[in-house]
Short mmCIF file of C-alpha atoms in Angstrom, two decimals:
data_model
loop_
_atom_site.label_atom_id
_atom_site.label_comp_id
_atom_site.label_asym_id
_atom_site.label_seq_id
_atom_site.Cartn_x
_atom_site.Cartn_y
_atom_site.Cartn_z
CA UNK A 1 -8.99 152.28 91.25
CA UNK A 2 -6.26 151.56 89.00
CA UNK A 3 -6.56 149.57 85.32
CA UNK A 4 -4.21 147.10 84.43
CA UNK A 5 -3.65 145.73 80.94
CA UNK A 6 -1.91 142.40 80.17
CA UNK A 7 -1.82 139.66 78.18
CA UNK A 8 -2.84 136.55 80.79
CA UNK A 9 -4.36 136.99 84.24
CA UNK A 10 -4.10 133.86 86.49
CA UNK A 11 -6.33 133.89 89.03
CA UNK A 12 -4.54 131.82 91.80
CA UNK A 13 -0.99 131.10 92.79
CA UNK A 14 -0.93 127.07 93.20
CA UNK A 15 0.77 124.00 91.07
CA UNK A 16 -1.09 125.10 87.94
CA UNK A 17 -1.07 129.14 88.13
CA UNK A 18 2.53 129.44 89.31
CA UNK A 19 3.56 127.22 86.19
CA UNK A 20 1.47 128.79 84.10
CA UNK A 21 3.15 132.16 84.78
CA UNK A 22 6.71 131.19 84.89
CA UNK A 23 6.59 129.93 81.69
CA UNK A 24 4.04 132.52 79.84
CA UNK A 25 6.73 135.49 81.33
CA UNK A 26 9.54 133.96 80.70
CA UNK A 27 9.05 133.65 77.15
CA UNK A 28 8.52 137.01 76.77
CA UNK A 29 4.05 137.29 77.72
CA UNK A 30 2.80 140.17 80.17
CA UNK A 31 1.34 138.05 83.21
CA UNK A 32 -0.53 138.89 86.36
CA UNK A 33 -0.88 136.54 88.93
CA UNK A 34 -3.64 137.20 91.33
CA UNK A 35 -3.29 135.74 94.98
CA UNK A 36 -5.06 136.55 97.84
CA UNK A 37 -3.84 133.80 100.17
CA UNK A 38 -0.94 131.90 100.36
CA UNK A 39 1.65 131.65 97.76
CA UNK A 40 1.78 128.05 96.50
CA UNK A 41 -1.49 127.26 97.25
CA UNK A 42 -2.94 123.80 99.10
CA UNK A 43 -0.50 121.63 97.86
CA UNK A 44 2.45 123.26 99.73
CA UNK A 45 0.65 124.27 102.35
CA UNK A 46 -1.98 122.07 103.53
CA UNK A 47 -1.43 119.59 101.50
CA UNK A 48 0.83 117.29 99.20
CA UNK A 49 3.95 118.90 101.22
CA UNK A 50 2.61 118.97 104.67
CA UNK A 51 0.93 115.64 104.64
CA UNK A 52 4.09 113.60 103.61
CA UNK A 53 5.84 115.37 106.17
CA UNK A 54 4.03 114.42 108.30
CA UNK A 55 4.13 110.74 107.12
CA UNK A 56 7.70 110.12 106.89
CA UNK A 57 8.01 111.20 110.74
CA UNK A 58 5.14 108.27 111.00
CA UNK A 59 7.36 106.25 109.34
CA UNK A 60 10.51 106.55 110.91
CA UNK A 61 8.40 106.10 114.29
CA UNK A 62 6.78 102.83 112.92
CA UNK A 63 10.90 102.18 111.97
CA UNK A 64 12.01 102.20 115.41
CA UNK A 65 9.62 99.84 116.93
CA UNK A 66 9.34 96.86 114.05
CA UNK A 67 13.16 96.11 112.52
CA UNK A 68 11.84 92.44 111.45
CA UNK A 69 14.27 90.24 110.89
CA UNK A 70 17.19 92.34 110.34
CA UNK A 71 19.29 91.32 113.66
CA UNK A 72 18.32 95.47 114.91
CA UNK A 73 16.55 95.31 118.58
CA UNK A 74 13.25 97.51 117.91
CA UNK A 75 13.21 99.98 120.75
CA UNK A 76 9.71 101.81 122.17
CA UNK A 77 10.19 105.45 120.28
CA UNK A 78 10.15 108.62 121.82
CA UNK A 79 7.39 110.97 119.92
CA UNK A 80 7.28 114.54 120.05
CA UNK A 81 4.11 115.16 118.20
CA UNK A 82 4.83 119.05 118.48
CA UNK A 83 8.11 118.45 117.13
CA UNK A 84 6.57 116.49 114.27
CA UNK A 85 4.92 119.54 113.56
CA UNK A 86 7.94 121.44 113.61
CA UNK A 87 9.01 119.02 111.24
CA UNK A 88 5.76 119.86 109.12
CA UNK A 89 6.72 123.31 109.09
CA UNK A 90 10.45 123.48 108.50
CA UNK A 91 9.65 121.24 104.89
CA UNK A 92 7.44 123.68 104.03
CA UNK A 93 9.36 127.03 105.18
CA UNK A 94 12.20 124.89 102.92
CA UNK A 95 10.15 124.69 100.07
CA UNK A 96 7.89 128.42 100.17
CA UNK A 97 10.92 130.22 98.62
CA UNK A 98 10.21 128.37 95.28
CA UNK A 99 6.88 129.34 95.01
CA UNK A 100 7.34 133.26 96.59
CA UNK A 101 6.34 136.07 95.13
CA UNK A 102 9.58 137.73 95.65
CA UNK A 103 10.55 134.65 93.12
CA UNK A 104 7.82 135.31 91.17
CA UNK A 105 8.61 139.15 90.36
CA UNK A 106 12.12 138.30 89.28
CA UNK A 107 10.17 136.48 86.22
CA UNK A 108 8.52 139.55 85.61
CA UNK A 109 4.94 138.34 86.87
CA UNK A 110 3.21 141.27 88.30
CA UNK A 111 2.26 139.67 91.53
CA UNK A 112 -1.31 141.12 93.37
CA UNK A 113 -1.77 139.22 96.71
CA UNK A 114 -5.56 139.55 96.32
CA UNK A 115 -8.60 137.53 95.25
CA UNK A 116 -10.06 138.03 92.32
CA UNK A 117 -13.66 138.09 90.71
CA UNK A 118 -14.95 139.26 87.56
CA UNK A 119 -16.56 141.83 86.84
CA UNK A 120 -17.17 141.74 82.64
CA UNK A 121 -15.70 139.23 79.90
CA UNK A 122 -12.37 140.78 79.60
CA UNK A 123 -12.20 142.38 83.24
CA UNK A 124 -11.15 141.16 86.48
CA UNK A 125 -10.94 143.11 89.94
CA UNK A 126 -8.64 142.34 92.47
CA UNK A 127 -8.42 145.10 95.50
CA UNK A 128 -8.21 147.85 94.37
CA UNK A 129 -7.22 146.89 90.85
CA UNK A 130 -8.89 146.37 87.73
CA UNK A 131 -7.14 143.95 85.34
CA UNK A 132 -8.57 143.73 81.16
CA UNK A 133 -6.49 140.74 79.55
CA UNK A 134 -6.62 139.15 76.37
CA UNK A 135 -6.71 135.34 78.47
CA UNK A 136 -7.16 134.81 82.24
CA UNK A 137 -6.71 131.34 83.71
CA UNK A 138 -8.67 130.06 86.58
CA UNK A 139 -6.36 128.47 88.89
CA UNK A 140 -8.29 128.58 91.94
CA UNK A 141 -7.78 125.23 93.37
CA UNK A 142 -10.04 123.14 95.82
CA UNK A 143 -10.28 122.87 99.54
CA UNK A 144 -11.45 120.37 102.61
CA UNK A 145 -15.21 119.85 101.67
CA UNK A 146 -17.35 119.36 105.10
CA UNK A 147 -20.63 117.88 104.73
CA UNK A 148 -23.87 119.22 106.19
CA UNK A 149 -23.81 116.76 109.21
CA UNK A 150 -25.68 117.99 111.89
CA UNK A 151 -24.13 118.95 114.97
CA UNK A 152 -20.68 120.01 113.66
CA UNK A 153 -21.17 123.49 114.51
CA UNK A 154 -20.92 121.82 118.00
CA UNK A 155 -17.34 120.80 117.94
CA UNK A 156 -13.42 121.54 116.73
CA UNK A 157 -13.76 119.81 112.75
CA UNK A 158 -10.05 119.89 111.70
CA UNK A 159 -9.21 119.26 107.91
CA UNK A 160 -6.33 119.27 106.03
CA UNK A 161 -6.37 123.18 106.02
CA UNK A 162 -6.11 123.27 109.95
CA UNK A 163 -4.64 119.55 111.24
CA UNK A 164 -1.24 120.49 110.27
CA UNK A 165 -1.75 123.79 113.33
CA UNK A 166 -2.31 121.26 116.34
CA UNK A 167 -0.01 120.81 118.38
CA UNK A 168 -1.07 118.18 121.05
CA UNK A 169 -1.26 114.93 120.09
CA UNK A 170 -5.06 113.40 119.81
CA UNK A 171 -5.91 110.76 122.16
CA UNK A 172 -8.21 109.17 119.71
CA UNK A 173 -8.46 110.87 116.31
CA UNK A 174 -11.81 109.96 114.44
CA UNK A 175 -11.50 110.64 110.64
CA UNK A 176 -15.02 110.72 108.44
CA UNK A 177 -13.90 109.60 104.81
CA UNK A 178 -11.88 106.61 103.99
CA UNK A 179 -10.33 107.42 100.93
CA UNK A 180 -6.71 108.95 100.12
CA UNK A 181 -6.74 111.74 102.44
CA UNK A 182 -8.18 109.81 105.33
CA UNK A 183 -6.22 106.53 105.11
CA UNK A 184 -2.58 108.55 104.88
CA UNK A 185 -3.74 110.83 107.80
CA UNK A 186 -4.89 108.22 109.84
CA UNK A 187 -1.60 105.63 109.39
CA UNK A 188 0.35 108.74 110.52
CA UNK A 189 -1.72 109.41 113.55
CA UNK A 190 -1.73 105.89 114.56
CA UNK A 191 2.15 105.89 113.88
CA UNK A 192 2.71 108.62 115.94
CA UNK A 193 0.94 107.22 119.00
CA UNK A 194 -2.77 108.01 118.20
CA UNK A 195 -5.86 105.98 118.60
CA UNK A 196 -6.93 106.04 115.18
CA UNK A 197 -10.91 105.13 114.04
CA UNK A 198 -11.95 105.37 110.37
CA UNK A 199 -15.27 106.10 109.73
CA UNK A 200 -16.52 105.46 105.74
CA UNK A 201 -20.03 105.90 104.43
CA UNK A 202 -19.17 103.17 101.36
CA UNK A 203 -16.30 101.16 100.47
CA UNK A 204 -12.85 102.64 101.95
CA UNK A 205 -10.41 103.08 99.10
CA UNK A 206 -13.59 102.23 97.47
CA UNK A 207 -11.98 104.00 94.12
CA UNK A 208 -9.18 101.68 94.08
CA UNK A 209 -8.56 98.75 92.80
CA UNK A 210 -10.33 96.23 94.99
CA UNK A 211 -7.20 93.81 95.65
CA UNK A 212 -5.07 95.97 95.93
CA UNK A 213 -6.64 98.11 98.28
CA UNK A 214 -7.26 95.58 100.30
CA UNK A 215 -3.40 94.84 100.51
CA UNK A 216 -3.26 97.88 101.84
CA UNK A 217 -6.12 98.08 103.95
CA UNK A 218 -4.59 95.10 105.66
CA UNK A 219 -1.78 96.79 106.85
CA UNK A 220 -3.82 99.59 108.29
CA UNK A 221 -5.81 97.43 110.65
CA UNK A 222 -2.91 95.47 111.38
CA UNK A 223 -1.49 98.50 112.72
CA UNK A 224 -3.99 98.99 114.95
CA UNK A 225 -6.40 101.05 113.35
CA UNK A 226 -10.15 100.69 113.63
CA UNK A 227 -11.46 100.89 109.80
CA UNK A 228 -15.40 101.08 109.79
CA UNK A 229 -17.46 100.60 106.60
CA UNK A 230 -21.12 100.98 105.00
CA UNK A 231 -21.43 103.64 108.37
CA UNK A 232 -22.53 106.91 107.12
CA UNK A 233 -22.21 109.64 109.47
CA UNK A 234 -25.60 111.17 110.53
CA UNK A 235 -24.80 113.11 113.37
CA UNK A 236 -21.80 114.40 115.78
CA UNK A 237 -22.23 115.45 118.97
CA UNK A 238 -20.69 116.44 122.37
CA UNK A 239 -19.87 113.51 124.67
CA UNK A 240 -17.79 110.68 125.13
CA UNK A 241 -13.99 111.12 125.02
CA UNK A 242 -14.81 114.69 123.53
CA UNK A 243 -16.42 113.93 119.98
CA UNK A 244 -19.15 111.64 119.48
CA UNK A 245 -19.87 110.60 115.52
CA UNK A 246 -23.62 108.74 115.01
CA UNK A 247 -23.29 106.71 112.14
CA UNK A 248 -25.86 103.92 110.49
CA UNK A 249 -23.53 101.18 112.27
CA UNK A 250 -23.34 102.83 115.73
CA UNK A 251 -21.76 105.33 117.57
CA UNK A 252 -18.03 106.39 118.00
CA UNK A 253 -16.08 108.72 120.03
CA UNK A 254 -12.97 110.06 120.00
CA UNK A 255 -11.15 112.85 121.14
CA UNK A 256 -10.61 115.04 118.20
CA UNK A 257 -12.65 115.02 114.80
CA UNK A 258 -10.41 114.94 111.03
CA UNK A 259 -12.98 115.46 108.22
CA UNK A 260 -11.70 113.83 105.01
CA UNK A 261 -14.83 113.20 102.80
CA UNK A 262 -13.63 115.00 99.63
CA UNK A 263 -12.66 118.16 97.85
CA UNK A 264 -14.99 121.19 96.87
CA UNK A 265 -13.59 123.62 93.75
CA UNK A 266 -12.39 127.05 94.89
CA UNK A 267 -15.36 129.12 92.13
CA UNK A 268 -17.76 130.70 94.58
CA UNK A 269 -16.76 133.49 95.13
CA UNK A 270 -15.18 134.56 91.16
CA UNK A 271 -18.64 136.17 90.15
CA UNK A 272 -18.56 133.31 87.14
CA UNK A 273 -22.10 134.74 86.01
CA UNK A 274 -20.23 137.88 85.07
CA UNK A 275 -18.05 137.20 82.81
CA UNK A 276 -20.48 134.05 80.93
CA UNK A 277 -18.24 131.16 82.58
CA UNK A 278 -20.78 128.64 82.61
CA UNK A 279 -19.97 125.98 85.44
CA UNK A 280 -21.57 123.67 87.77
CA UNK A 281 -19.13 122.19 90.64
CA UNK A 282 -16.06 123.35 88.50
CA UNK A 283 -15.51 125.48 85.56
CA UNK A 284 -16.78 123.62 81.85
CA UNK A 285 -13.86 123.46 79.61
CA UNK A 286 -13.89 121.44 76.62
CA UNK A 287 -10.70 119.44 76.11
CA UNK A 288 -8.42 122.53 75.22
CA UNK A 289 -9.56 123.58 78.92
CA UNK A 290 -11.12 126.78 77.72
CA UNK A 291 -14.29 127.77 78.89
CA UNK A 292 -17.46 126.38 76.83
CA UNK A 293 -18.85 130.09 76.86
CA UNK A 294 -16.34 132.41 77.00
CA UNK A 295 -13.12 132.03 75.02
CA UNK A 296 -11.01 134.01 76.51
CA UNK A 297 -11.26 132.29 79.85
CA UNK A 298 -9.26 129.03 80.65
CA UNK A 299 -9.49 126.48 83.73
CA UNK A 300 -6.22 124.29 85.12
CA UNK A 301 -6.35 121.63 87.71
CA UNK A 302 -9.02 121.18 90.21
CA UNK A 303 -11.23 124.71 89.28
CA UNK A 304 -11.21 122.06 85.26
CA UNK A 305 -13.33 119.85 87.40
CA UNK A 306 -10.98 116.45 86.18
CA UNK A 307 -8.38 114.58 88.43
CA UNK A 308 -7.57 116.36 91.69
CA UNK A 309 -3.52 115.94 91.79
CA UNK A 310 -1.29 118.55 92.01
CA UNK A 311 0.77 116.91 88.75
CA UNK A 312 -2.56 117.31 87.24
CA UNK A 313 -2.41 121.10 87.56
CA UNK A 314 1.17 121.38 86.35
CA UNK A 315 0.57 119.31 83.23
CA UNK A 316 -2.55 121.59 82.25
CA UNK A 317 -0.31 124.13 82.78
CA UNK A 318 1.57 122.97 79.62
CA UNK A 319 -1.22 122.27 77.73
CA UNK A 320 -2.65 126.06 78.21
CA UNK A 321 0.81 127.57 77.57
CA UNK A 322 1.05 126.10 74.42
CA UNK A 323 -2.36 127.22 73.28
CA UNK A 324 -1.91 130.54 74.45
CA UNK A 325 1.52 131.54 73.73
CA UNK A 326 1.60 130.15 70.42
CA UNK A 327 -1.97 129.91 69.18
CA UNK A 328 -0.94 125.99 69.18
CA UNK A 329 -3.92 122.88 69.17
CA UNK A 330 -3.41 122.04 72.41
CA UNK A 331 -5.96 119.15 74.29
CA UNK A 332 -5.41 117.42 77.74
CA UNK A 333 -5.46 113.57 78.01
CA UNK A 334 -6.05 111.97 80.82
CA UNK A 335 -4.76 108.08 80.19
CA UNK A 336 -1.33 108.90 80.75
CA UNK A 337 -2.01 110.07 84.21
CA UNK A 338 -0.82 108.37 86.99
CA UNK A 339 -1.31 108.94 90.75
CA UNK A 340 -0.26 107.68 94.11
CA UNK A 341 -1.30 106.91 97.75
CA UNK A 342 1.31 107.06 100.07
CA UNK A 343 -0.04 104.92 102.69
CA UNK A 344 3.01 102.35 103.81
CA UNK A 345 2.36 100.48 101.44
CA UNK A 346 1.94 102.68 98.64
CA UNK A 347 -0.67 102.27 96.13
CA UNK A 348 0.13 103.84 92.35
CA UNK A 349 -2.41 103.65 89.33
CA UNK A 350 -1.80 104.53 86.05
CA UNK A 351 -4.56 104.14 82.68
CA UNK A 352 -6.98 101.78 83.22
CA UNK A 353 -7.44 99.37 86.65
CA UNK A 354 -7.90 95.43 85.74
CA UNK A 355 -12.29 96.05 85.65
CA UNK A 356 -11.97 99.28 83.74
CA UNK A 357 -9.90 97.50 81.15
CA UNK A 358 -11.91 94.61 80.79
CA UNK A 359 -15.28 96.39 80.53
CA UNK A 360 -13.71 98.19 77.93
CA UNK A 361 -11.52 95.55 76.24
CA UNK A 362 -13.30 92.46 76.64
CA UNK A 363 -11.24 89.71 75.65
CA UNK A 364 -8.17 91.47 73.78
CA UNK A 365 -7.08 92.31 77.52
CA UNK A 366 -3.91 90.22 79.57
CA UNK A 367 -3.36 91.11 82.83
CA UNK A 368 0.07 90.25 83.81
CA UNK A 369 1.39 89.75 87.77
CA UNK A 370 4.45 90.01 89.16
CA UNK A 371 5.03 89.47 93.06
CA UNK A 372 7.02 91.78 95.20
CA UNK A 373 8.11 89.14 97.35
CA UNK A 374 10.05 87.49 94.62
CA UNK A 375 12.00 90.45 94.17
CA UNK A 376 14.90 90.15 95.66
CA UNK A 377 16.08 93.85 96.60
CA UNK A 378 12.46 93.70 98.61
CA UNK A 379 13.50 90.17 100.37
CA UNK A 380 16.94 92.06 101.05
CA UNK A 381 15.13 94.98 102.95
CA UNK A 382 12.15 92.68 104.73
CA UNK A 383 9.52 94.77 101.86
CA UNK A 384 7.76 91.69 100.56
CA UNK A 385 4.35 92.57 100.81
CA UNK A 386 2.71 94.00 97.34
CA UNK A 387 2.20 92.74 93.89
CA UNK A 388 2.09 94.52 90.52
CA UNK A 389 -0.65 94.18 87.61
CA UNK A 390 -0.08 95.72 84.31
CA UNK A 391 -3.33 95.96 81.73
CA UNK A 392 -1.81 94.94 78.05
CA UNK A 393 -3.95 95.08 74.87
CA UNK A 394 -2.11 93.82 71.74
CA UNK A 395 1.21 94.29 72.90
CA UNK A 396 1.01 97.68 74.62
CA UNK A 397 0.01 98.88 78.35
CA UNK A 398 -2.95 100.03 79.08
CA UNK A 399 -3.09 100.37 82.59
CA UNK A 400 -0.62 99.81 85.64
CA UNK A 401 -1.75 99.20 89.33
CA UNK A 402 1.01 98.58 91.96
CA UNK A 403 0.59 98.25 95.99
CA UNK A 404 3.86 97.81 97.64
CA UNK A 405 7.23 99.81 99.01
CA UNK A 406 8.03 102.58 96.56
CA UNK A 407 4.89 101.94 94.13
CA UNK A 408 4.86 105.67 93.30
CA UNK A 409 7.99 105.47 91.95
CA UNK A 410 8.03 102.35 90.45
CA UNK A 411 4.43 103.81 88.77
CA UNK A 412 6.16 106.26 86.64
CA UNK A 413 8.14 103.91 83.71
CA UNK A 414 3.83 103.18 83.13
CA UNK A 415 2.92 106.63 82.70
CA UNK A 416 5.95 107.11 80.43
CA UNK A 417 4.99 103.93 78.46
CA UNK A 418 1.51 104.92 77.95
CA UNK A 419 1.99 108.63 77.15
CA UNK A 420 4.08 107.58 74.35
CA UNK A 421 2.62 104.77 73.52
CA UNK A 422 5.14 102.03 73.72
CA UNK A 423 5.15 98.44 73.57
CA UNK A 424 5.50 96.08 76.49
CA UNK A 425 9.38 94.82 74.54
CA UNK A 426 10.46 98.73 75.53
CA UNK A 427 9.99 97.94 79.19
CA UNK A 428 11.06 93.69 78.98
CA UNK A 429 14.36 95.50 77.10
CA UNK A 430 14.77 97.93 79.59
CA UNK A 431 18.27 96.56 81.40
CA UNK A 432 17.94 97.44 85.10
CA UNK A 433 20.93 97.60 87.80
CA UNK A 434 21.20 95.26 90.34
CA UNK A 435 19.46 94.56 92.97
CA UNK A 436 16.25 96.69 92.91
CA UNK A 437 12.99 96.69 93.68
CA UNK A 438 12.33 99.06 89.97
CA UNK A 439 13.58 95.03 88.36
CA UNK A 440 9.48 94.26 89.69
CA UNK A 441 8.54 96.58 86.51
CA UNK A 442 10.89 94.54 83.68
CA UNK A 443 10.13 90.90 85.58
CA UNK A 444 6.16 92.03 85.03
CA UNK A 445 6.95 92.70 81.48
CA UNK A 446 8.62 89.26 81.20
CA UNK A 447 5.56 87.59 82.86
CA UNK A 448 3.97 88.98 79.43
CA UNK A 449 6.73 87.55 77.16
CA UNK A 450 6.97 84.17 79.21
CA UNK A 451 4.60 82.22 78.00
CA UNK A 452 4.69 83.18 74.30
CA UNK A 453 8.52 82.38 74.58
CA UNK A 454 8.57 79.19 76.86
CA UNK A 455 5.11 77.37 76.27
CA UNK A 456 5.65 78.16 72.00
CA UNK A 457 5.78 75.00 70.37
CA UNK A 458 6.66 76.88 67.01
CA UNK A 459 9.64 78.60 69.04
CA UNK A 460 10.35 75.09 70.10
CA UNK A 461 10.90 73.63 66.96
CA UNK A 462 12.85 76.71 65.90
CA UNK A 463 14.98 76.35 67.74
CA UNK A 464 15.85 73.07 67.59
CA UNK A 465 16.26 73.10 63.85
CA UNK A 466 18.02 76.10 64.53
CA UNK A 467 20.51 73.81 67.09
CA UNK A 468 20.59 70.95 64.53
CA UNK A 469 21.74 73.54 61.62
CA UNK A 470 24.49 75.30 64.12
CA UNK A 471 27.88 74.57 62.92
#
């Protein structure tokens, strides 16, 4: 057995772990990084990277066969699913060098690519090693969470962990879980030439904002794709076309079987107990992320139990360094955190949606629209479809939903606005080239100025004093 001292132990190599230890090396800590999967975690590998891989070969299918009205003859494509996976693999092959651990060791990180559980309050083994720090980080991630339905054990389930291995197209692809996992999987199936059936216990996109998910829920059964809801999945069994799921609202087969119903926190197996990390489905962390019962223990990204994004991970990341490389004051917040679907269209959030902010406004909340289709880089490009709604309390944004081409893009001047808290005149200011579809962001930001400016009657008779003054 060999004993390893250091000054921060991460216990997982994803978004929030690798950040964590490029930083806390670089400026001069002693870090080990404990890994005993893959380097960069789900995100690069089964996830964030892989999944919109996957999508933009869905989208350049979808491309082919529906130019609009842009004078281009739409052609039947020809899809290789098995080179779509090649596709898959080549972004991510692209990308792995960034997160290696050969990478990694140039920092200075001494890498072990082995899981790790802990043994005391200061002591974690990995392997054959036994690491005592003065902090360790859990940075364990989440993965695919399949339900207890019975009759799975009976059939090929496929997650995001495995979907990204097959090779042969599905005839039908069934998908349990209708939120953002489920709805970008299934528009790429069905773009790539799949029979696509969504199956949802509740409300699909039932976390979204109502109208605009059902912008985009639109487009998804416009496309083709069956979109069940209020069906809860009892059983599955053989039968059918291969796959048969029983649900509340009737039976379905298909040919292969995507489970999508959620995320469960990667903490089972870190012997919590032993080192007084109390937790329930995550680790408890006060606002500082650091353990409620042991202090020398933090918790980034999913294993927090907040927001499951990857950007999540990498801004807790920050928020740990400073606290433990400089003995900083350091608290997450959570308002400024925006997110994105990337469904076609895409559907971005940032603060509050339109019922959070009025249950928690009341009356001091505007809500102010602006329409992608009169935009006129979107009416160039044949992108009309979406709308934007920003949340504004006394002057400042509270909350930003967009649906629409580019949304997560366009999301990010909101997060920037509301992190540091500025005024709805720093975005109407904001001088924008010519044409693009980023001018929906400043013309929603007018829609807030409009009427104090145009329906005024004091600005009114201001200005026409002002005009009967002029020289």
């Amino acid at each position: 057995m060999t004993r390893i001292k250091t000054d921060i132990c991460i216990i997982g190599a994803g978004s929030g772990g690798l950040s964590i230890a490029a930083g806390a090396s670089q400026m001069g800590a002693k870090v080990v990084l404990l890994e005993g999967h893959l380097m960069g975690g789900d995100c690069l590998n089964f996830g964030c990277v892989p999944s919109k891989a996957l999508i933009a070969a869905g989208k350049q299918a979808y491309a082919m066969g529906h130019t609009g009205d842009l004078g281009i003859k739409a052609v039947d494509p020809d899809i290789d699913y098995a080179a779509a996976k090649d596709h898959v693999r080549n972004v991510i092959d692209t990308i792995a060098p960034v997160d290696s651990q050969e990478r990694f060791e140039g920092f200075g990180v001494h890498v072990i690519r082995e899981f790790g559980r802990f043994i005391s309050e200061t002591e974690v083994q990995a392997g054959e090693n036994v690491i005592e720090a003065r902090r360790f980080v859990i940075a364990t991630g989440s993965g695919p969470f399949v339900p207890p339905i019975p009759g799975l054990d009976s059939v090929d389930v496929y997650t995001n962990e495995n979907i990204f291995d097959l090779r042969e197209r599905p005839d039908h692809l069934l998908v349990i879980g209708g939120g953002p996992i489920g709805m970008e999987m299934a528009q790429a199936h069905r773009r790539l030439g799949c029979k696509v059936t969504v199956i949802e216990g509740m409300k699909a996109m039932g976390k979204d904002d109502p109208e605009m998910a059902e912008i985009v829920l639109d487009k998804l059964r416009g496309e083709g794709i069956e979109i069940v809801e209020n069906a809860s999945a009892e059983k599955v069994s053989k039968g059918g076309e291969g796959v048969i799921v029983h649900t509340s609202q009737g039976d379905f087969s298909g040919t292969h079987l995507l489970m999508a119903v959620g995320r469960k926190v990667n903490i089972d197996k870190l012997d919590l107990e032993k080192a007084n990390v109390e937790y329930d489905r995550a680790v408890k962390v006060g606002a500082d992320l650091r353990s409620v019962s042991n202090k020398k223990v933090y918790a980034v990204g999913d294993a927090a139990g907040g927001l499951q994004f990857t950007h999540v991970a990498g801004y807790h990341a920050g928020v740990v360094i400073r606290s433990i490389l400089f003995g900083l004051p350091s608290k997450q917040r959570t308002d400024h955190i925006p997110w994105a679907t990337y469904t076609d269209p895409e559907l971005a959030q940032v603060g509050l949606t339109e019922a959070q902010a009025k249950e928690q406004h009341g009356d001091k909340l505007e809500v102010v629209r602006f329409p992608y289709h009169e935009n006129d880089r979107a009416i160039a490009e044949g992108k009309t479809t979406g709308l934007i709604k920003v949340m504004v309390v006394k002057g400042r944004p509270v909350g930003a939903s967009i649906v629409g081409s580019m949304a997560g893009e366009l999301i990010g001047m909101w997060a920037m606005a509301i992190a540091n808290k500025m005024k709805m005149s720093a975005i109407a200011s904001t001088v924008l080239p010519y044409p693009t579809v980023s001018e929906i962001n400043k013309r929603a930001a007018g829609a807030y100025f409009s009427p104090r400016l145009f329906d005024s009657s004091m600005v009114k008779r201001v200005v026409g004093l002002v005009q009967r003054w002029l020289p």
